[in-house]
Tab-separated table of C-alpha atoms and ligand atoms in Angstrom:
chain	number	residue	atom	x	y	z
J	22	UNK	CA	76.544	99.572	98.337
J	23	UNK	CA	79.850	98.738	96.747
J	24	UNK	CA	82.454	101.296	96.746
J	25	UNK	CA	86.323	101.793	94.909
J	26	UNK	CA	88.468	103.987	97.203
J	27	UNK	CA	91.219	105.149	95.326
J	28	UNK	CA	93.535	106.440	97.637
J	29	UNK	CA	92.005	104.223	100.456
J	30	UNK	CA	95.527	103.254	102.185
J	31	UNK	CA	96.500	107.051	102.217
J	32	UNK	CA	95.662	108.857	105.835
J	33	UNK	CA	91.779	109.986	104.658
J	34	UNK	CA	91.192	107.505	102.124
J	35	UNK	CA	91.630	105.153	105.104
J	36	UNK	CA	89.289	106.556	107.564
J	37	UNK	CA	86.718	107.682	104.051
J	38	UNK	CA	87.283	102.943	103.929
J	39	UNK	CA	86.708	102.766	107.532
J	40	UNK	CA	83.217	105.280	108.115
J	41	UNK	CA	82.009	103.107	104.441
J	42	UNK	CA	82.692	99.917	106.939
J	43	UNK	CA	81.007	100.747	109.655
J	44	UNK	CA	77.880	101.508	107.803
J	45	UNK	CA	78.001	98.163	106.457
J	46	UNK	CA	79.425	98.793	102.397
J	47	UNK	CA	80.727	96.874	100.751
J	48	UNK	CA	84.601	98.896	100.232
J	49	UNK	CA	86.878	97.759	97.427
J	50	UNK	CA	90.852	100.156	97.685
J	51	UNK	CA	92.914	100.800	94.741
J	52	UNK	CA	96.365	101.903	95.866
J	53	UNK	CA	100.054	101.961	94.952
J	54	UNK	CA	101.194	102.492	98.230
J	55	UNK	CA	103.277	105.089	97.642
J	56	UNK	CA	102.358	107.188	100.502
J	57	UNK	CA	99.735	104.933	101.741
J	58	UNK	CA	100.172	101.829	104.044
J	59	UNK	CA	98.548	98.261	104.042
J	60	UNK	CA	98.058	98.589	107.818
J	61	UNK	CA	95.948	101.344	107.617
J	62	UNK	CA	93.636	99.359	105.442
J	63	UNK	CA	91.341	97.519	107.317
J	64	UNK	CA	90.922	93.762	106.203
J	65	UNK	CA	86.989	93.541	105.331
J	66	UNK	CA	88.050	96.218	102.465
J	67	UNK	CA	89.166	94.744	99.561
J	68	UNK	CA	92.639	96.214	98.527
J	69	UNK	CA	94.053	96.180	95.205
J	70	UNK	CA	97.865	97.215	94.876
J	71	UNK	CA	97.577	98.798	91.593
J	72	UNK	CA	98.245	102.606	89.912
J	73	UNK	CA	95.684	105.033	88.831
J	74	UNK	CA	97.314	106.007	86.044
J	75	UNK	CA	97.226	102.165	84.571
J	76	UNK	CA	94.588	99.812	82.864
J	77	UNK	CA	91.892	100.208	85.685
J	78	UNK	CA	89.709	97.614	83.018
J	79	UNK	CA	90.340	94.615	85.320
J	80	UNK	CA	89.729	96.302	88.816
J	81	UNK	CA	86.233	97.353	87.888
J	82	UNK	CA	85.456	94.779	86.257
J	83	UNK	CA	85.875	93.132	89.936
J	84	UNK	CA	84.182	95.208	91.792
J	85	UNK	CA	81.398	96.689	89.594
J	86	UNK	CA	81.364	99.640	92.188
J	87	UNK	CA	78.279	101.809	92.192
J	88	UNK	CA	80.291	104.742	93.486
J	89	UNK	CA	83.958	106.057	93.229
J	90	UNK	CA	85.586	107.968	95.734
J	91	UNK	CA	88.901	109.274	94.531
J	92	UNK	CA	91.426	109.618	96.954
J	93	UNK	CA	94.837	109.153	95.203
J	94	UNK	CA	96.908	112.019	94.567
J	95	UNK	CA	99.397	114.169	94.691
J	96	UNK	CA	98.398	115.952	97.843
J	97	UNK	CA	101.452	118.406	98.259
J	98	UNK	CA	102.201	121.988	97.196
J	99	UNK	CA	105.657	122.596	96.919
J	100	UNK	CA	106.013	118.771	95.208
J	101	UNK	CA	103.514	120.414	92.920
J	102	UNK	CA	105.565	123.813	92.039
J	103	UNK	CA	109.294	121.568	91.784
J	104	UNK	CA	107.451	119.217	89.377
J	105	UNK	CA	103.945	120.579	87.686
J	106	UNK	CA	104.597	117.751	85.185
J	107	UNK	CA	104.531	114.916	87.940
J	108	UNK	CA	101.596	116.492	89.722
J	109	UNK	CA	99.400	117.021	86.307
J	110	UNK	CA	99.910	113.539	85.440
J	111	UNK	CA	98.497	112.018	88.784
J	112	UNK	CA	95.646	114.585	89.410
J	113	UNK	CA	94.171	115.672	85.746
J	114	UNK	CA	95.483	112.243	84.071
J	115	UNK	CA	95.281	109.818	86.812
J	116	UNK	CA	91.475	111.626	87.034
J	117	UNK	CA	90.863	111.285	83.745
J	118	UNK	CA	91.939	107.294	83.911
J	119	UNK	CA	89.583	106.812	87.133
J	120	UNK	CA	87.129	108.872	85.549
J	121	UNK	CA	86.818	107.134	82.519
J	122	UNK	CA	86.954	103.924	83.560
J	123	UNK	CA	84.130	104.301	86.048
J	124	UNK	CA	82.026	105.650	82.976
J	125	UNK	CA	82.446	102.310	81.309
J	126	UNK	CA	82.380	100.253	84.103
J	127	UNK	CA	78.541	101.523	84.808
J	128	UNK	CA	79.480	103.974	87.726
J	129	UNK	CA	76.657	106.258	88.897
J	130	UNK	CA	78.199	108.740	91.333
J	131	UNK	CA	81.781	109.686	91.880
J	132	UNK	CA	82.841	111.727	94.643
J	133	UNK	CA	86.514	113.884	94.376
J	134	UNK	CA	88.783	114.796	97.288
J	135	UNK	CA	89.114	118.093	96.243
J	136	UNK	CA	91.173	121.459	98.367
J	137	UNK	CA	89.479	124.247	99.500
J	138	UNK	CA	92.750	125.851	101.228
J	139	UNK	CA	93.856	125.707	97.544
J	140	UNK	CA	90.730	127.105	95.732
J	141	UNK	CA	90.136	130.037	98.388
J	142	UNK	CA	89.819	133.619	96.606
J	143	UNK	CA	90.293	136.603	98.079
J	144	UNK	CA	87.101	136.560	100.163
J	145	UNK	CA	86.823	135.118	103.769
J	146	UNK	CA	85.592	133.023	104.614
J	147	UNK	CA	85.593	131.497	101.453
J	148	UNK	CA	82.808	130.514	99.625
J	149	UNK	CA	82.414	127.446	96.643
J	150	UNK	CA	81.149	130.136	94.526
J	151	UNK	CA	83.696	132.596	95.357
J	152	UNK	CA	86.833	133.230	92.304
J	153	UNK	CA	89.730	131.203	93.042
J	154	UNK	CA	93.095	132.660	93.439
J	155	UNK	CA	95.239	129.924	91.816
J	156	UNK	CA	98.209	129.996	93.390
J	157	UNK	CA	100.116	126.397	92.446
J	158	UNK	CA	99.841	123.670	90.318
J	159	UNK	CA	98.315	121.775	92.552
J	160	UNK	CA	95.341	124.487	93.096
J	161	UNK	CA	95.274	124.237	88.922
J	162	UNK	CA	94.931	120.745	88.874
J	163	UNK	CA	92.427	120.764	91.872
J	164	UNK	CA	90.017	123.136	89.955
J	165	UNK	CA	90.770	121.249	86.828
J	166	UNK	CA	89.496	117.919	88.384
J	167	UNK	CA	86.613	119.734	89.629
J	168	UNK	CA	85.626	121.043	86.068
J	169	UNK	CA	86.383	117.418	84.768
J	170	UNK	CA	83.843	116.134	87.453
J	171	UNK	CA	81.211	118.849	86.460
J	172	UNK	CA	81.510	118.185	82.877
J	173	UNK	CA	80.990	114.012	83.128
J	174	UNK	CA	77.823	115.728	84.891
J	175	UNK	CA	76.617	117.157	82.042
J	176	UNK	CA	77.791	115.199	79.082
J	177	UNK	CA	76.776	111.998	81.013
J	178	UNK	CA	74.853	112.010	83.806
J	179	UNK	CA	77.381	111.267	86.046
J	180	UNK	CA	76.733	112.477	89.981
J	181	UNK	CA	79.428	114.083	91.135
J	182	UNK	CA	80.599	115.605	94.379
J	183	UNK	CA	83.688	117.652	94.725
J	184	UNK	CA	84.288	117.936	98.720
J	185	UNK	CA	87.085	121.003	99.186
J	186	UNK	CA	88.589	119.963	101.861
J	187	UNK	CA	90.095	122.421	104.403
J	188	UNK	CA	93.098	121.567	106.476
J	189	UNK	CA	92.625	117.716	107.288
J	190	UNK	CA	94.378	116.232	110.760
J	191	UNK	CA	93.882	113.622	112.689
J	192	UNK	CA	95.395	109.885	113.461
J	193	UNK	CA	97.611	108.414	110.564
J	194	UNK	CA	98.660	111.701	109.135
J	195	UNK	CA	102.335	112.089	107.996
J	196	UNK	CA	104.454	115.289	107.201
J	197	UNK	CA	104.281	116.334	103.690
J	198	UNK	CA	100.909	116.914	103.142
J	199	UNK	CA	98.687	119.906	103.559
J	200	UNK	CA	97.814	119.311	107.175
J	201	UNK	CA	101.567	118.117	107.811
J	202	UNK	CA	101.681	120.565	110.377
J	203	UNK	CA	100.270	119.267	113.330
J	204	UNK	CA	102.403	115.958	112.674
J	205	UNK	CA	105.234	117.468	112.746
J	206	UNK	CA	104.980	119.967	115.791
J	207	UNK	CA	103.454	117.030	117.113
J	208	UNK	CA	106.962	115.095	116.508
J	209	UNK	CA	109.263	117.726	117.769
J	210	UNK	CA	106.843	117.949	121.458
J	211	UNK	CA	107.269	114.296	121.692
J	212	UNK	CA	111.360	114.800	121.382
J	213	UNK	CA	111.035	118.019	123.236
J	214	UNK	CA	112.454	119.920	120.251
J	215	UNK	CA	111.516	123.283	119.422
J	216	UNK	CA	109.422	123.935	116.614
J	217	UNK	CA	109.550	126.474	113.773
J	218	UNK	CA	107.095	129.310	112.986
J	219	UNK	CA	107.017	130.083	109.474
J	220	UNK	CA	105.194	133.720	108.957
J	221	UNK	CA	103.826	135.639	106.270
J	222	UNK	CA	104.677	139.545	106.255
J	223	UNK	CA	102.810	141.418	108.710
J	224	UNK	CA	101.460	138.205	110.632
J	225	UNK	CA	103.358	137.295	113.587
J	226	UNK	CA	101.601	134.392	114.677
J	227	UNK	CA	101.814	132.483	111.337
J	228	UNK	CA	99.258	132.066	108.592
J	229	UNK	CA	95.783	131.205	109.177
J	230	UNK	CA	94.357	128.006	108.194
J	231	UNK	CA	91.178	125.941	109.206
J	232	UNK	CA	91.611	122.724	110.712
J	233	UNK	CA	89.216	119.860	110.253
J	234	UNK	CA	89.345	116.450	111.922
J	235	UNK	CA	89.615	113.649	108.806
J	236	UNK	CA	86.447	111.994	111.294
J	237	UNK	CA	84.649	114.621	109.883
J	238	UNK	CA	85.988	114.448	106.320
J	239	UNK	CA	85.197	110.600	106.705
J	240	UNK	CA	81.397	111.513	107.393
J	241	UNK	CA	81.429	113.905	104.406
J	242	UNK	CA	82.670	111.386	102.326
J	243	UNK	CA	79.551	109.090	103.929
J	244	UNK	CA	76.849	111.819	103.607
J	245	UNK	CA	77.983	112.208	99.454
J	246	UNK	CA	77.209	109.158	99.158
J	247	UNK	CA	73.256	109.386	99.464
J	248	UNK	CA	72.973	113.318	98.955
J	249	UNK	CA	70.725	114.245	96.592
J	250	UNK	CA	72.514	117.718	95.659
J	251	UNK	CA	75.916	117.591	93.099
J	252	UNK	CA	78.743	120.068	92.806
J	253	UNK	CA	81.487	121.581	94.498
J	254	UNK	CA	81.440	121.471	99.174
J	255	UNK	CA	83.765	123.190	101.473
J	256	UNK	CA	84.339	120.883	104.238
J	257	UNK	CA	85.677	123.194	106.794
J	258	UNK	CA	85.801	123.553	110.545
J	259	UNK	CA	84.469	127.793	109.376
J	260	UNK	CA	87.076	128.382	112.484
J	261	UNK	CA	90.261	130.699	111.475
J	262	UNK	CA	93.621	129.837	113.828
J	263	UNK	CA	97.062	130.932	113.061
J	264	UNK	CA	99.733	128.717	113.834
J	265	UNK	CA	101.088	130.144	117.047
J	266	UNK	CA	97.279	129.468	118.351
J	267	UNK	CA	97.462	125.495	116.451
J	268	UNK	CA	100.876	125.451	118.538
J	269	UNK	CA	99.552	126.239	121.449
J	270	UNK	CA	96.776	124.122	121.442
J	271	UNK	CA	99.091	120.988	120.472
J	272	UNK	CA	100.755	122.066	123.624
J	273	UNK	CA	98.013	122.084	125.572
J	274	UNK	CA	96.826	118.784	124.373
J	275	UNK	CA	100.429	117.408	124.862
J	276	UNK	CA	100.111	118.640	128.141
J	277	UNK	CA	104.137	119.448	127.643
J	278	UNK	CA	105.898	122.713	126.332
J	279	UNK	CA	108.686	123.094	124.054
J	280	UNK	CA	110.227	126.781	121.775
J	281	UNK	CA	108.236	128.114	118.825
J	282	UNK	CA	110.975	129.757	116.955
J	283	UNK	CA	110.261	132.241	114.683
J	284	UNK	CA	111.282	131.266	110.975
J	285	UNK	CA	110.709	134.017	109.123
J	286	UNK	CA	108.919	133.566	105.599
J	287	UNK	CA	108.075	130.813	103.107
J	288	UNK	CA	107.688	131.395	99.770
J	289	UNK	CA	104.412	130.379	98.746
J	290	UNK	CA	102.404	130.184	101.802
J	291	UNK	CA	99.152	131.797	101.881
J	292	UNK	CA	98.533	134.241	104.291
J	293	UNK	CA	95.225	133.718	105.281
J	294	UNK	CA	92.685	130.560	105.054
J	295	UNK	CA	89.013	129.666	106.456
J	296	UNK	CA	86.024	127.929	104.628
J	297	UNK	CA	82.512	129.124	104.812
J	298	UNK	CA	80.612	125.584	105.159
J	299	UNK	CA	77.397	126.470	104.849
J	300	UNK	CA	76.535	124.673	101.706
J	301	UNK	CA	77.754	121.432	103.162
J	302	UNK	CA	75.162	121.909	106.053
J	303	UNK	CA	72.407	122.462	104.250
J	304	UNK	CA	72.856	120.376	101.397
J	305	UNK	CA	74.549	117.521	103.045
J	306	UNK	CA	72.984	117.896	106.289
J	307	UNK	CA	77.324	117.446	107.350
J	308	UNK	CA	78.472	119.593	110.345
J	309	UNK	CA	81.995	119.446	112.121
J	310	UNK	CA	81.564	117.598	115.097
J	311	UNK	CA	84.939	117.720	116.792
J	312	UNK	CA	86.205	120.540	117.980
J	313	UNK	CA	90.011	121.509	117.514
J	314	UNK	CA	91.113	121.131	121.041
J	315	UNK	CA	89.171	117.650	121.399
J	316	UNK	CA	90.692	116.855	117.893
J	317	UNK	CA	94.175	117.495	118.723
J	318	UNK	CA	94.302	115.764	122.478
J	319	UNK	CA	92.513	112.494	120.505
J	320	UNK	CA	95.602	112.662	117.823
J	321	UNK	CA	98.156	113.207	120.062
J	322	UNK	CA	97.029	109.783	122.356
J	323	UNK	CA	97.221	108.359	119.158
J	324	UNK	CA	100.442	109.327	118.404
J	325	UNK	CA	101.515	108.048	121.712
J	326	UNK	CA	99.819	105.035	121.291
J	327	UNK	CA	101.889	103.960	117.935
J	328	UNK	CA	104.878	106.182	118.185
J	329	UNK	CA	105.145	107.604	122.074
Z	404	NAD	P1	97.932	110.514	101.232
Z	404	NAD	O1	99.230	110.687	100.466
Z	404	NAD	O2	97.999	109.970	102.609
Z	404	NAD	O3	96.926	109.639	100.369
Z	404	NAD	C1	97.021	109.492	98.983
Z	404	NAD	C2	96.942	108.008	98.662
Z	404	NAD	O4	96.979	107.833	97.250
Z	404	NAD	C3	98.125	107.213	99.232
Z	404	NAD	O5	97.643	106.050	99.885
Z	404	NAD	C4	98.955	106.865	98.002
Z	404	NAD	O6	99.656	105.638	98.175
Z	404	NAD	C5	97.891	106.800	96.929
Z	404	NAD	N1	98.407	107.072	95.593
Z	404	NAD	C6	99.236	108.082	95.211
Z	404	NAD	N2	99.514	107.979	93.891
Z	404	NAD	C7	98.830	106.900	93.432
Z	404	NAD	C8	98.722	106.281	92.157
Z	404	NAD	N3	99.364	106.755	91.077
Z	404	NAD	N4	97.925	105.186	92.033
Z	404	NAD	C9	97.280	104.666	93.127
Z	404	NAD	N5	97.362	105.210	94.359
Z	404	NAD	C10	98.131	106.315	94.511
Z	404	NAD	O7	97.223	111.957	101.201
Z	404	NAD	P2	95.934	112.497	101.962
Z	404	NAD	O8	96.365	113.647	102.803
Z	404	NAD	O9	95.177	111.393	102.571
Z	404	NAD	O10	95.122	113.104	100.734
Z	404	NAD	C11	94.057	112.407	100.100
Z	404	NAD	C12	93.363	113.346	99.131
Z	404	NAD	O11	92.833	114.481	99.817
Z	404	NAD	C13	94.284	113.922	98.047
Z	404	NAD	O12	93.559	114.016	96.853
Z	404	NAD	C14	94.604	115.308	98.567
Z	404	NAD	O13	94.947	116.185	97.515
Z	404	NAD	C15	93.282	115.680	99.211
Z	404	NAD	N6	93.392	116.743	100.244
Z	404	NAD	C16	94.113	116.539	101.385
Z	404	NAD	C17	94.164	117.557	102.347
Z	404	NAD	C18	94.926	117.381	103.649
Z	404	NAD	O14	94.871	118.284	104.500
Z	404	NAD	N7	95.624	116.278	103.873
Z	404	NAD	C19	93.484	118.764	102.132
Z	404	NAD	C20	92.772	118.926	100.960
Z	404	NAD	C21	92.707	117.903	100.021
């Protein structure tokens, strides 16, 4: 099948290129490189340096894909509170571009990386169904995309799949993004720095989040493409850690120990985040395979690997 990554040099649009490989697809990336790298596209993908938010006329026209998945973004939150302008403009326009494009270039599925750390209500574990609490722009233009994807549904028969993805980590991940986390306390064990512990009132150990291995976003992304169901996914580990717990697991997988210094509050920061995943099991027939511990000692001999 031939696929259009946007996004596909970025940390999970590259592995999302690299699972579409291995089953044998036939992978076409449009990037601009802006966060992404060329190494982390692998050569039998066909990479196009090009913007999202420009004439995407020629780039479909040269590889008539049969199904998008749309990667390229503006994945961060605080980028997205210092400049809602920037962030609207590359995730409801840029959408919108990739979106319409794909309509007249034939497409018949599109799949969006979506945020379900974002889009969680009050509720948890959160479920797709469940009101969001908007808390950002980005979460605005997350759930904007998603009613964008839901409406080319309806008004033209597009498939869609929005897959909310939890808190992604793994191998190529920079700081900056939503998962930056673990790269970063990652960073400071390798230096044998201490780290800082940022903590919403009343929680001690740090916020909550749920971790998911971008392997297992990668097979998501794989699975969406055959799935007979449409809609909105939470593609979650289900598995609530604070961040004292992610920090001692790094450690553990480090197999070296450094300070966690407490850091006070940041503005912003939800308190507390987990996905219920259900729908992706039984409508995808996708389950998290790799377990946080297993996760986290695989990324970290990465790590060593290209930066130890
Ligand atoms: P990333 O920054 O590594 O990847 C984004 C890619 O898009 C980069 O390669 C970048 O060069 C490219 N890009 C950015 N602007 C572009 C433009 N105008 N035209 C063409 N290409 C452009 O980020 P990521 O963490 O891999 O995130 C990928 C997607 O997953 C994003 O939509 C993000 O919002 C979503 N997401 C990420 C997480 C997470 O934990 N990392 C969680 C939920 C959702």
């Amino acid at each position: 099948m031939r696929i259009l990554v946007t996004g596909g040099a970025g940390f999970i649009g590259s592995h999302v290129v690299d699972a579409y490989l291995a089953a044998g697809h036939d992978v076409w990336v449009l990037d601009d490189l802006s966060t992404g790298r060329r190494e982390h596209v692998d050569p039998r993908a066909q990479l196009v340096v090009g913007d999202i938010l420009g004439d995407l006329g020629p780039v479909m026209a040269a590889a008539r894909p049969r199904v998008v998945s749309h990667h390229a973004a503006q994945k961060s939150v605080p980028a997205s509170v210092e400049d809602p302008r920037r962030d609207a403009e590359l995730n409801v326009l840029g959408l919108v571009n990739v979106l319409e494009a794909a309509r007249a270039a034939g497409v018949t599925r599109f799949i969006l990386a979506s945020s379900g750390g974002a889009l969680a209500g009050e509720r948890l574990p959160a479920r797709e169904e469940d009101p969001p609490t908007v808390s950002s722009p980005y979460a605005v233009s997350k759930l904007t995309g998603e009613h964008y994807l839901a409406l080319y549904a309806r008004i033209h028969g597009l498939e869609t799949l929005a897959l909310r993805y939890a808190n992604v980590y793994g191998p190529r991940q920079t700081p900056g993004g939503e998962g930056g986390v673990v790269p970063i306390f990652m960073a400071n064990l390798r230096a044998r720095a201490p780290s800082r512990l940022y903590s919403p009132p009343g929680m001690p150990d740090g916020a909550t989040r749920d971790w998911v291995h971008v392997a297992d976003v990668a097979r998501a992304n794989l699975l969406a493409l055959t799935a007979q169901a449409g809609g909105v996914f939470n593609i979650g580990s289900g598995r609530e850690v604070s961040t004292r717990e992610l920090y001692r697991l790094i450690e553990a997988a480090a197999g070296r120990e450094a300070p966690l210094l407490p850091a006070g509050e940041r503005p912003g920061d939800l308190g507390r985040s987990v996905l219920d995943v259900r729908r992706a099991r039984e409508q995808l027939g996708w389950e998290p395979a790799i377990a946080l511990e297993a996760g986290l000692a695989q990324t970290w001999a990465w790590g060593e690997k290209t930066q130890g």
